[in-house]
């Protein structure tokens, strides 16, 4: 017989999604959060790009966010500078932020603890966990799958498969005392086929230089791309320093169409296990925090329909926006360096507001109508050609 612990809610995963669920549950709802890493917030698997307005709207401590007021966007032969002072980017100190989220919560947080699997017994779930080689069981009424791209719970119960298309990124973080702390860069083209690269200054005067690719669209590893970037002349052209004495962060996120079924008879998914990062840039932290908190409130509500209401609310907010963003993601992943030159040149014709909306995956009604009209025109011209 394994040792058994009872709780109402088991949360699997101590990233921003799981921690935000835990931080919003009312005191009378018992919860255990299991996290396979040794500590919250480390290792870092994300570059932490966000927006100052979200830091403010979500009530996150401003000292965990470094504001950036302008961005340079590069392709092989084009360059565009975007003034973002009216809507600055924030580069988050994710380690401190995630720890802060964990302190907001009354859940029993168990690090270095791996979720192994679950079986349903009566109206409950019996889950097996392992810490220091020792297994034990947790009996719960509800399980929240916040395990990121692993989809550990859904996969184990045969409810969902892990994503077959994934963004894989690697980032070198290093001291960059001479880099303008107000300047970020995004780069596209031959240095990063199928994905993109970034350079973000951080709260501590470091620079995070990263590249990401989409698998299986590309068979190149991000490490090889990073080596190519360091050995070629691209960094000098973009006036970015070369990393020395760097620390490596790496991570994976799903890159598949958003599907809005989130509640499966006692099992709920949130964050990357529900593919909630934006399809345009793969920005997930603010959405994980917002939707994690909303889910925590729905679980705390206790009424039978609260989870369905949450699911419907997420669908209303994300489904159409993410469908449009994913089309752009899919098209861009097939771009050649010449396509990227044309695309960066086209970005110049957009207003700064439209460009930032595109990056945020937050399309206005006008942009949605314009896209609808373009798609109808394409369909008509295809039909006419076929005649
Ligand atoms: C390279 C890269 C760069 C990114 N850059 C940005 C960015 O600039 N801005 C942004 O907003 N987003 C960015 N993202 C996306 C963002 O990191 C994710 O959307 C976000 O971290 C998802 O949070 P989550 O809590 O759902 O999952 P995660 O952050 O993945 O957390 C889930 C946790 O669950 C744990 N876990 C998994 N399986 C088990 C198990 N069986 N038992 C116990 N624990 C388990 C994992 O160890 C993990 O720590 C980036 C992602 C990558 C990969």
CSV table of C-alpha atoms and ligand atoms in Angstrom, one decimal:
chain,number,residue,atom,x,y,z
A,1,UNK,CA,0.0,0.0,0.0
A,2,UNK,CA,1.3,3.4,-0.9
A,3,UNK,CA,0.9,6.4,1.4
A,4,UNK,CA,-2.2,8.4,0.5
A,5,UNK,CA,-3.0,12.1,0.8
A,6,UNK,CA,-6.4,13.6,0.3
A,7,UNK,CA,-7.0,17.0,-1.3
A,8,UNK,CA,-9.7,18.7,-3.3
A,9,UNK,CA,-7.6,19.8,-6.2
A,10,UNK,CA,-4.3,18.4,-7.6
A,11,UNK,CA,-2.4,20.9,-9.8
A,12,UNK,CA,0.3,19.4,-12.0
A,13,UNK,CA,3.0,21.9,-13.0
A,14,UNK,CA,4.4,24.9,-11.2
A,15,UNK,CA,4.9,27.3,-14.1
A,16,UNK,CA,2.9,30.5,-14.4
A,17,UNK,CA,-0.4,28.7,-15.2
A,18,UNK,CA,-0.4,26.3,-12.3
A,19,UNK,CA,0.9,28.9,-9.8
A,20,UNK,CA,-1.8,31.4,-10.9
A,21,UNK,CA,-4.5,28.8,-10.4
A,22,UNK,CA,-3.2,28.0,-7.0
A,23,UNK,CA,-2.8,31.7,-6.1
A,24,UNK,CA,-6.5,32.4,-6.7
A,25,UNK,CA,-8.1,29.4,-5.0
A,26,UNK,CA,-10.0,30.5,-1.9
A,27,UNK,CA,-8.6,29.4,1.5
A,28,UNK,CA,-11.4,26.8,2.1
A,29,UNK,CA,-10.4,24.8,-1.1
A,30,UNK,CA,-7.5,22.5,-0.4
A,31,UNK,CA,-4.9,22.0,-3.2
A,32,UNK,CA,-1.6,20.3,-3.8
A,33,UNK,CA,0.6,21.6,-6.5
A,34,UNK,CA,3.4,19.3,-7.8
A,35,UNK,CA,6.3,20.5,-9.7
A,36,UNK,CA,9.0,18.2,-11.1
A,37,UNK,CA,11.8,20.8,-10.9
A,38,UNK,CA,13.8,21.3,-7.7
A,39,UNK,CA,12.6,24.9,-7.2
A,40,UNK,CA,10.0,27.3,-8.5
A,41,UNK,CA,11.3,29.6,-11.3
A,42,UNK,CA,14.4,27.6,-12.2
A,43,UNK,CA,15.6,26.5,-14.6
A,44,UNK,CA,14.3,29.3,-16.8
A,45,UNK,CA,12.7,28.0,-20.0
A,46,UNK,CA,11.3,31.3,-21.4
A,47,UNK,CA,12.6,34.7,-22.5
A,48,UNK,CA,10.0,36.5,-20.5
A,49,UNK,CA,8.8,39.1,-23.0
A,50,UNK,CA,5.6,40.8,-22.0
A,51,UNK,CA,4.1,44.3,-22.0
A,52,UNK,CA,4.1,47.0,-19.3
A,53,UNK,CA,0.3,47.4,-19.7
A,54,UNK,CA,-0.2,43.7,-18.8
A,55,UNK,CA,2.2,44.0,-15.8
A,56,UNK,CA,0.0,46.8,-14.6
A,57,UNK,CA,-3.4,45.2,-15.5
A,58,UNK,CA,-2.4,41.9,-13.8
A,59,UNK,CA,-1.0,43.7,-10.7
A,60,UNK,CA,2.5,42.2,-11.1
A,61,UNK,CA,5.2,43.9,-9.1
A,62,UNK,CA,6.8,46.4,-11.5
A,63,UNK,CA,10.3,45.7,-10.1
A,64,UNK,CA,10.1,42.3,-11.9
A,65,UNK,CA,9.7,44.0,-15.3
A,66,UNK,CA,12.2,45.9,-17.4
A,67,UNK,CA,10.6,48.4,-19.7
A,68,UNK,CA,11.8,48.6,-23.3
A,69,UNK,CA,10.8,51.5,-25.5
A,70,UNK,CA,12.0,50.7,-28.9
A,71,UNK,CA,12.6,47.6,-31.0
A,72,UNK,CA,14.6,47.0,-34.2
A,73,UNK,CA,13.2,44.5,-36.6
A,74,UNK,CA,15.5,42.9,-39.1
A,75,UNK,CA,15.4,40.6,-42.0
A,76,UNK,CA,18.5,39.8,-44.2
A,77,UNK,CA,18.2,43.1,-46.1
A,78,UNK,CA,15.6,45.2,-44.3
A,79,UNK,CA,15.5,47.0,-41.0
A,80,UNK,CA,12.7,48.8,-39.2
A,81,UNK,CA,12.7,50.7,-35.9
A,82,UNK,CA,9.5,50.7,-33.9
A,83,UNK,CA,8.9,53.3,-31.3
A,84,UNK,CA,7.0,51.6,-28.5
A,85,UNK,CA,7.2,54.3,-25.9
A,86,UNK,CA,3.3,54.6,-25.9
A,87,UNK,CA,3.0,50.8,-25.3
A,88,UNK,CA,6.4,49.5,-23.9
A,89,UNK,CA,7.5,45.9,-23.9
A,90,UNK,CA,8.4,44.5,-20.5
A,91,UNK,CA,11.1,41.9,-20.1
A,92,UNK,CA,10.2,39.9,-17.0
A,93,UNK,CA,12.4,38.5,-14.3
A,94,UNK,CA,10.6,35.2,-14.5
A,95,UNK,CA,12.4,33.5,-11.6
A,96,UNK,CA,11.3,36.3,-9.1
A,97,UNK,CA,7.8,36.6,-10.7
A,98,UNK,CA,7.1,32.8,-10.4
A,99,UNK,CA,8.3,32.8,-6.8
A,100,UNK,CA,6.1,35.8,-6.0
A,101,UNK,CA,3.1,33.9,-7.6
A,102,UNK,CA,3.9,30.9,-5.4
A,103,UNK,CA,3.9,33.1,-2.3
A,104,UNK,CA,0.4,34.3,-3.1
A,105,UNK,CA,-0.9,30.8,-2.8
A,106,UNK,CA,-2.1,28.6,0.1
A,107,UNK,CA,-1.6,25.4,-1.9
A,108,UNK,CA,0.8,22.8,-0.6
A,109,UNK,CA,3.6,23.2,-3.2
A,110,UNK,CA,5.7,20.1,-3.6
A,111,UNK,CA,8.8,20.6,-5.7
A,112,UNK,CA,11.1,17.8,-7.0
A,113,UNK,CA,7.9,15.8,-7.2
A,114,UNK,CA,6.9,14.1,-10.5
A,115,UNK,CA,3.4,13.3,-11.4
A,116,UNK,CA,3.4,9.7,-12.8
A,117,UNK,CA,-0.2,8.9,-13.7
A,118,UNK,CA,-3.8,8.7,-12.5
A,119,UNK,CA,-6.7,6.3,-12.4
A,120,UNK,CA,-10.4,7.2,-11.8
A,121,UNK,CA,-12.0,5.6,-8.8
A,122,UNK,CA,-15.7,6.4,-8.3
A,123,UNK,CA,-16.0,10.1,-8.6
A,124,UNK,CA,-12.3,10.7,-7.6
A,125,UNK,CA,-8.9,10.5,-9.1
A,126,UNK,CA,-6.0,8.6,-7.5
A,127,UNK,CA,-2.7,10.0,-8.8
A,128,UNK,CA,0.7,8.5,-8.3
A,129,UNK,CA,3.6,10.9,-7.5
A,130,UNK,CA,7.3,10.4,-6.9
A,131,UNK,CA,9.7,12.3,-4.8
A,132,UNK,CA,13.3,11.1,-4.1
A,133,UNK,CA,12.5,7.7,-5.6
A,134,UNK,CA,9.6,7.2,-3.2
A,135,UNK,CA,6.1,6.9,-4.6
A,136,UNK,CA,2.9,8.0,-2.9
A,137,UNK,CA,-0.7,8.7,-3.9
A,138,UNK,CA,-2.9,11.8,-3.9
A,139,UNK,CA,-6.7,11.4,-4.0
A,140,UNK,CA,-8.5,14.5,-5.5
A,141,UNK,CA,-11.8,15.5,-6.9
A,142,UNK,CA,-10.3,17.6,-9.7
A,143,UNK,CA,-6.9,17.6,-11.5
A,144,UNK,CA,-5.6,20.7,-13.3
A,145,UNK,CA,-3.1,19.9,-16.0
A,146,UNK,CA,-0.7,22.8,-16.0
A,147,UNK,CA,2.3,20.7,-17.0
A,148,UNK,CA,3.1,22.8,-20.1
A,149,UNK,CA,3.7,21.1,-23.5
A,150,UNK,CA,4.1,17.7,-21.7
A,151,UNK,CA,0.2,17.5,-21.2
A,152,UNK,CA,1.2,15.0,-18.6
A,153,UNK,CA,-2.3,14.3,-17.1
A,154,UNK,CA,-4.2,14.5,-20.4
A,155,UNK,CA,-1.8,12.2,-22.0
A,156,UNK,CA,-1.8,9.7,-19.2
A,157,UNK,CA,-5.6,9.5,-19.2
A,158,UNK,CA,-5.7,9.3,-23.1
A,159,UNK,CA,-7.6,12.6,-23.3
A,160,UNK,CA,-5.0,14.4,-25.4
A,161,UNK,CA,-1.7,13.8,-27.2
A,162,UNK,CA,1.4,16.0,-26.8
A,163,UNK,CA,1.7,18.6,-29.6
A,164,UNK,CA,3.1,17.2,-32.9
A,165,UNK,CA,4.3,20.7,-33.9
A,166,UNK,CA,6.4,22.6,-31.4
A,167,UNK,CA,8.5,25.7,-31.1
A,168,UNK,CA,11.9,25.0,-29.7
A,169,UNK,CA,14.1,27.8,-28.4
A,170,UNK,CA,17.5,28.4,-27.0
A,171,UNK,CA,18.7,31.5,-25.3
A,172,UNK,CA,22.1,32.8,-24.2
A,173,UNK,CA,21.9,35.3,-21.3
A,174,UNK,CA,25.0,37.4,-20.6
A,175,UNK,CA,26.2,40.7,-19.2
A,176,UNK,CA,25.9,43.4,-21.8
A,177,UNK,CA,27.0,46.7,-20.1
A,178,UNK,CA,27.2,48.7,-23.3
A,179,UNK,CA,24.0,47.6,-24.8
A,180,UNK,CA,21.2,50.2,-24.8
A,181,UNK,CA,18.8,48.9,-22.1
A,182,UNK,CA,15.9,50.5,-23.9
A,183,UNK,CA,16.4,48.5,-27.1
A,184,UNK,CA,15.1,45.1,-28.1
A,185,UNK,CA,15.6,43.4,-31.4
A,186,UNK,CA,13.6,40.8,-33.4
A,187,UNK,CA,15.2,39.1,-36.4
A,188,UNK,CA,13.8,36.9,-39.2
A,189,UNK,CA,15.3,35.4,-42.3
A,190,UNK,CA,18.2,33.1,-43.0
A,191,UNK,CA,19.5,33.2,-39.4
A,192,UNK,CA,16.2,31.6,-38.1
A,193,UNK,CA,14.4,29.7,-40.8
A,194,UNK,CA,10.7,28.8,-39.7
A,195,UNK,CA,11.1,30.8,-36.5
A,196,UNK,CA,12.6,34.0,-35.3
A,197,UNK,CA,15.4,35.4,-33.1
A,198,UNK,CA,15.3,38.0,-30.3
A,199,UNK,CA,17.6,40.1,-28.1
A,200,UNK,CA,15.9,41.4,-24.9
A,201,UNK,CA,17.7,43.5,-22.2
A,202,UNK,CA,16.8,42.4,-18.7
A,203,UNK,CA,16.2,43.9,-15.3
A,204,UNK,CA,19.8,43.0,-14.3
A,205,UNK,CA,21.7,44.6,-17.2
A,206,UNK,CA,22.0,41.3,-19.1
A,207,UNK,CA,21.0,40.6,-22.6
A,208,UNK,CA,19.0,37.5,-23.6
A,209,UNK,CA,19.9,36.5,-27.1
A,210,UNK,CA,17.7,33.7,-28.4
A,211,UNK,CA,16.6,31.8,-31.5
A,212,UNK,CA,13.6,29.5,-32.0
A,213,UNK,CA,12.6,27.1,-34.7
A,214,UNK,CA,9.4,25.1,-35.4
A,215,UNK,CA,9.6,21.4,-35.5
A,216,UNK,CA,9.0,19.4,-37.7
A,217,UNK,CA,8.8,22.3,-40.2
A,218,UNK,CA,12.6,22.7,-39.7
A,219,UNK,CA,15.0,19.9,-38.9
A,220,UNK,CA,17.7,22.3,-37.7
A,221,UNK,CA,18.5,22.5,-34.0
A,222,UNK,CA,18.3,25.9,-32.3
A,223,UNK,CA,21.8,25.3,-31.0
A,224,UNK,CA,23.2,24.9,-34.6
A,225,UNK,CA,21.3,28.1,-35.6
A,226,UNK,CA,22.7,29.9,-32.6
A,227,UNK,CA,26.3,28.8,-33.5
A,228,UNK,CA,25.7,30.1,-37.1
A,229,UNK,CA,24.5,33.4,-35.7
A,230,UNK,CA,27.6,33.8,-33.5
A,231,UNK,CA,30.0,32.8,-36.3
A,232,UNK,CA,28.4,34.9,-39.1
A,233,UNK,CA,28.2,38.7,-39.3
A,234,UNK,CA,24.5,39.1,-38.3
A,235,UNK,CA,25.1,40.3,-34.8
A,236,UNK,CA,27.5,43.0,-35.9
A,237,UNK,CA,25.0,44.1,-38.5
A,238,UNK,CA,22.3,44.4,-35.9
A,239,UNK,CA,24.7,46.1,-33.5
A,240,UNK,CA,24.3,43.4,-30.9
A,241,UNK,CA,27.1,42.2,-28.7
A,242,UNK,CA,28.6,38.7,-28.9
A,243,UNK,CA,27.8,36.6,-25.8
A,244,UNK,CA,30.7,35.8,-23.4
A,245,UNK,CA,30.3,33.8,-20.2
A,246,UNK,CA,26.7,33.1,-21.0
A,247,UNK,CA,24.1,31.1,-19.2
A,248,UNK,CA,21.9,28.9,-21.4
A,249,UNK,CA,18.1,28.8,-21.2
A,250,UNK,CA,16.1,26.5,-23.4
A,251,UNK,CA,12.5,25.5,-23.7
A,252,UNK,CA,9.6,24.0,-25.8
A,253,UNK,CA,6.1,25.3,-26.5
A,254,UNK,CA,3.3,23.9,-28.6
A,255,UNK,CA,2.7,25.4,-32.0
A,256,UNK,CA,-0.6,23.9,-33.1
A,257,UNK,CA,-4.1,25.3,-33.7
A,258,UNK,CA,-5.9,26.4,-30.5
A,259,UNK,CA,-8.8,24.1,-29.5
A,260,UNK,CA,-11.1,25.3,-26.9
A,261,UNK,CA,-12.2,22.2,-25.1
A,262,UNK,CA,-10.5,22.7,-21.7
A,263,UNK,CA,-12.7,20.7,-19.3
A,264,UNK,CA,-12.9,16.9,-19.4
A,265,UNK,CA,-15.1,15.6,-16.6
A,266,UNK,CA,-12.9,16.6,-13.6
A,267,UNK,CA,-9.7,17.2,-15.5
A,268,UNK,CA,-9.0,20.8,-16.6
A,269,UNK,CA,-6.1,22.1,-18.7
A,270,UNK,CA,-4.7,25.6,-18.7
A,271,UNK,CA,-1.5,27.3,-20.0
A,272,UNK,CA,0.7,25.6,-22.6
A,273,UNK,CA,-1.0,22.2,-22.0
A,274,UNK,CA,-4.1,24.0,-23.5
A,275,UNK,CA,-1.9,25.8,-26.1
A,276,UNK,CA,-2.6,29.3,-24.8
A,277,UNK,CA,0.5,31.0,-25.9
A,278,UNK,CA,0.0,33.5,-28.8
A,279,UNK,CA,0.5,31.9,-32.2
A,280,UNK,CA,2.2,35.0,-33.6
A,281,UNK,CA,5.2,35.3,-31.2
A,282,UNK,CA,4.6,32.4,-28.7
A,283,UNK,CA,4.0,34.8,-25.8
A,284,UNK,CA,2.3,32.8,-23.1
A,285,UNK,CA,3.1,34.2,-19.6
A,286,UNK,CA,0.4,37.0,-19.4
A,287,UNK,CA,-2.2,34.6,-20.8
A,288,UNK,CA,-1.3,31.8,-18.4
A,289,UNK,CA,-1.5,34.2,-15.4
A,290,UNK,CA,-4.8,35.7,-16.6
A,291,UNK,CA,-6.5,32.4,-17.4
A,292,UNK,CA,-4.9,30.6,-14.5
A,293,UNK,CA,-6.4,33.1,-12.2
A,294,UNK,CA,-9.8,32.9,-13.9
A,295,UNK,CA,-9.7,29.1,-13.6
A,296,UNK,CA,-8.7,29.4,-9.9
A,297,UNK,CA,-11.8,31.6,-9.3
A,298,UNK,CA,-14.0,29.2,-11.2
A,299,UNK,CA,-12.7,26.2,-9.2
A,300,UNK,CA,-13.3,28.3,-6.0
A,301,UNK,CA,-16.8,29.2,-7.1
A,302,UNK,CA,-17.9,25.6,-6.6
A,303,UNK,CA,-21.0,25.8,-8.7
A,304,UNK,CA,-21.4,23.0,-11.3
A,305,UNK,CA,-21.5,25.4,-14.2
A,306,UNK,CA,-18.5,27.6,-13.2
A,307,UNK,CA,-15.9,25.6,-15.2
A,308,UNK,CA,-18.0,25.5,-18.3
A,309,UNK,CA,-18.5,29.3,-18.0
A,310,UNK,CA,-14.7,29.7,-17.8
A,311,UNK,CA,-14.2,27.5,-20.8
A,312,UNK,CA,-16.8,29.5,-22.8
A,313,UNK,CA,-15.1,32.8,-21.7
A,314,UNK,CA,-11.7,31.5,-22.9
A,315,UNK,CA,-13.2,30.4,-26.2
A,316,UNK,CA,-14.8,33.8,-26.8
A,317,UNK,CA,-11.6,35.6,-26.0
A,318,UNK,CA,-9.0,33.4,-27.8
A,319,UNK,CA,-10.6,31.1,-30.5
A,320,UNK,CA,-11.0,33.6,-33.4
A,321,UNK,CA,-7.9,35.6,-32.5
A,322,UNK,CA,-5.7,32.5,-32.3
A,323,UNK,CA,-7.1,31.1,-35.6
A,324,UNK,CA,-6.0,34.2,-37.4
A,325,UNK,CA,-2.7,34.3,-35.6
A,326,UNK,CA,-2.1,30.6,-36.4
A,327,UNK,CA,-2.7,31.2,-40.1
A,328,UNK,CA,0.0,33.9,-39.9
A,329,UNK,CA,2.3,31.5,-38.0
A,330,UNK,CA,1.9,28.7,-40.6
A,331,UNK,CA,2.5,31.1,-43.5
A,332,UNK,CA,5.5,32.7,-41.9
A,333,UNK,CA,7.1,29.3,-41.1
A,334,UNK,CA,7.4,28.7,-44.8
A,335,UNK,CA,8.8,32.1,-45.7
A,336,UNK,CA,12.1,32.3,-47.5
A,337,UNK,CA,14.6,35.1,-46.6
A,338,UNK,CA,13.3,37.1,-49.6
A,339,UNK,CA,9.7,36.7,-48.3
A,340,UNK,CA,11.0,38.1,-44.9
A,341,UNK,CA,12.6,41.1,-46.7
A,342,UNK,CA,9.2,41.8,-48.3
A,343,UNK,CA,7.4,41.2,-45.0
A,344,UNK,CA,9.6,43.6,-43.0
A,345,UNK,CA,9.3,46.2,-45.8
A,346,UNK,CA,5.4,45.8,-45.6
A,347,UNK,CA,5.6,46.3,-41.8
A,348,UNK,CA,6.6,49.9,-42.5
A,349,UNK,CA,3.2,50.5,-44.1
A,350,UNK,CA,1.4,49.5,-40.9
A,351,UNK,CA,0.8,52.0,-38.1
A,352,UNK,CA,2.8,51.3,-34.9
A,353,UNK,CA,-0.6,50.4,-33.3
A,354,UNK,CA,-1.4,47.8,-36.0
A,355,UNK,CA,2.1,46.3,-35.8
A,356,UNK,CA,2.0,46.0,-32.0
A,357,UNK,CA,-1.5,44.5,-32.3
A,358,UNK,CA,-0.1,41.9,-34.7
A,359,UNK,CA,2.7,41.0,-32.4
A,360,UNK,CA,0.3,40.8,-29.4
A,361,UNK,CA,-2.0,38.6,-31.5
A,362,UNK,CA,-4.7,41.1,-30.8
A,363,UNK,CA,-6.4,41.8,-34.1
A,364,UNK,CA,-8.8,44.7,-34.3
A,365,UNK,CA,-12.2,44.3,-36.0
A,366,UNK,CA,-10.8,46.3,-39.0
A,367,UNK,CA,-7.9,43.9,-39.3
A,368,UNK,CA,-10.2,40.9,-39.1
A,369,UNK,CA,-12.6,42.3,-41.7
A,370,UNK,CA,-9.6,43.1,-44.0
A,371,UNK,CA,-8.3,39.6,-43.7
A,372,UNK,CA,-11.8,38.2,-44.4
A,373,UNK,CA,-12.0,40.3,-47.5
A,374,UNK,CA,-8.6,39.1,-48.6
A,375,UNK,CA,-9.5,35.5,-48.2
A,376,UNK,CA,-12.8,36.0,-50.1
A,377,UNK,CA,-10.8,37.7,-52.9
A,378,UNK,CA,-8.4,34.7,-53.0
A,379,UNK,CA,-11.2,32.2,-53.1
A,380,UNK,CA,-13.0,34.0,-56.0
A,381,UNK,CA,-9.8,34.3,-58.0
A,382,UNK,CA,-9.0,30.6,-57.4
A,383,UNK,CA,-12.6,29.7,-58.5
A,384,UNK,CA,-12.2,31.9,-61.7
A,385,UNK,CA,-8.9,30.4,-62.5
A,386,UNK,CA,-10.4,26.9,-62.2
A,387,UNK,CA,-13.2,27.8,-64.6
B,1,LIG,C1,12.2,29.5,-25.9
B,1,LIG,C2,10.9,30.1,-25.4
B,1,LIG,C3,10.8,31.4,-25.3
B,1,LIG,C4,9.6,32.0,-24.8
B,1,LIG,N1,9.5,33.3,-24.7
B,1,LIG,C5,8.3,33.9,-24.2
B,1,LIG,C6,8.2,35.3,-24.0
B,1,LIG,O1,9.1,36.0,-24.3
B,1,LIG,N2,7.1,35.7,-23.4
B,1,LIG,C7,6.1,34.9,-23.0
B,1,LIG,O2,5.1,35.4,-22.5
B,1,LIG,N3,6.1,33.6,-23.3
B,1,LIG,C8,7.2,33.1,-23.8
B,1,LIG,N4,7.3,31.7,-24.0
B,1,LIG,C9,6.1,30.9,-23.7
B,1,LIG,C10,6.0,30.7,-22.2
B,1,LIG,O3,7.2,30.4,-21.6
B,1,LIG,C11,4.9,29.6,-21.9
B,1,LIG,O4,3.7,30.0,-22.6
B,1,LIG,C12,4.6,29.5,-20.4
B,1,LIG,O5,5.8,29.2,-19.7
B,1,LIG,C13,3.6,28.4,-20.2
B,1,LIG,O6,3.4,28.3,-18.8
B,1,LIG,P1,2.8,26.9,-18.2
B,1,LIG,O7,2.6,27.2,-16.7
B,1,LIG,O8,1.6,26.5,-19.0
B,1,LIG,O9,3.9,25.8,-18.5
B,1,LIG,P2,5.4,25.7,-18.1
B,1,LIG,O10,6.0,27.1,-17.9
B,1,LIG,O11,6.0,24.8,-19.1
B,1,LIG,O12,5.3,25.0,-16.7
B,1,LIG,C14,4.9,23.7,-16.5
B,1,LIG,C15,5.8,23.1,-15.5
B,1,LIG,O13,5.3,21.7,-15.2
B,1,LIG,C16,6.3,20.9,-14.9
B,1,LIG,N5,5.9,19.5,-15.2
B,1,LIG,C17,5.8,19.0,-16.4
B,1,LIG,N6,5.5,17.7,-16.3
B,1,LIG,C18,5.4,17.4,-15.0
B,1,LIG,C19,5.2,16.2,-14.3
B,1,LIG,N7,4.9,15.0,-14.9
B,1,LIG,N8,5.2,16.3,-12.9
B,1,LIG,C20,5.4,17.5,-12.3
B,1,LIG,N9,5.7,18.6,-13.0
B,1,LIG,C21,5.7,18.6,-14.3
B,1,LIG,C22,7.5,21.4,-15.8
B,1,LIG,O14,8.7,21.0,-15.2
B,1,LIG,C23,7.2,22.8,-15.9
B,1,LIG,O15,8.1,23.6,-15.1
B,1,LIG,C24,8.5,31.1,-24.5
B,1,LIG,C25,8.6,29.7,-24.6
B,1,LIG,C26,9.8,29.2,-25.0
B,1,LIG,C27,10.0,27.7,-25.1
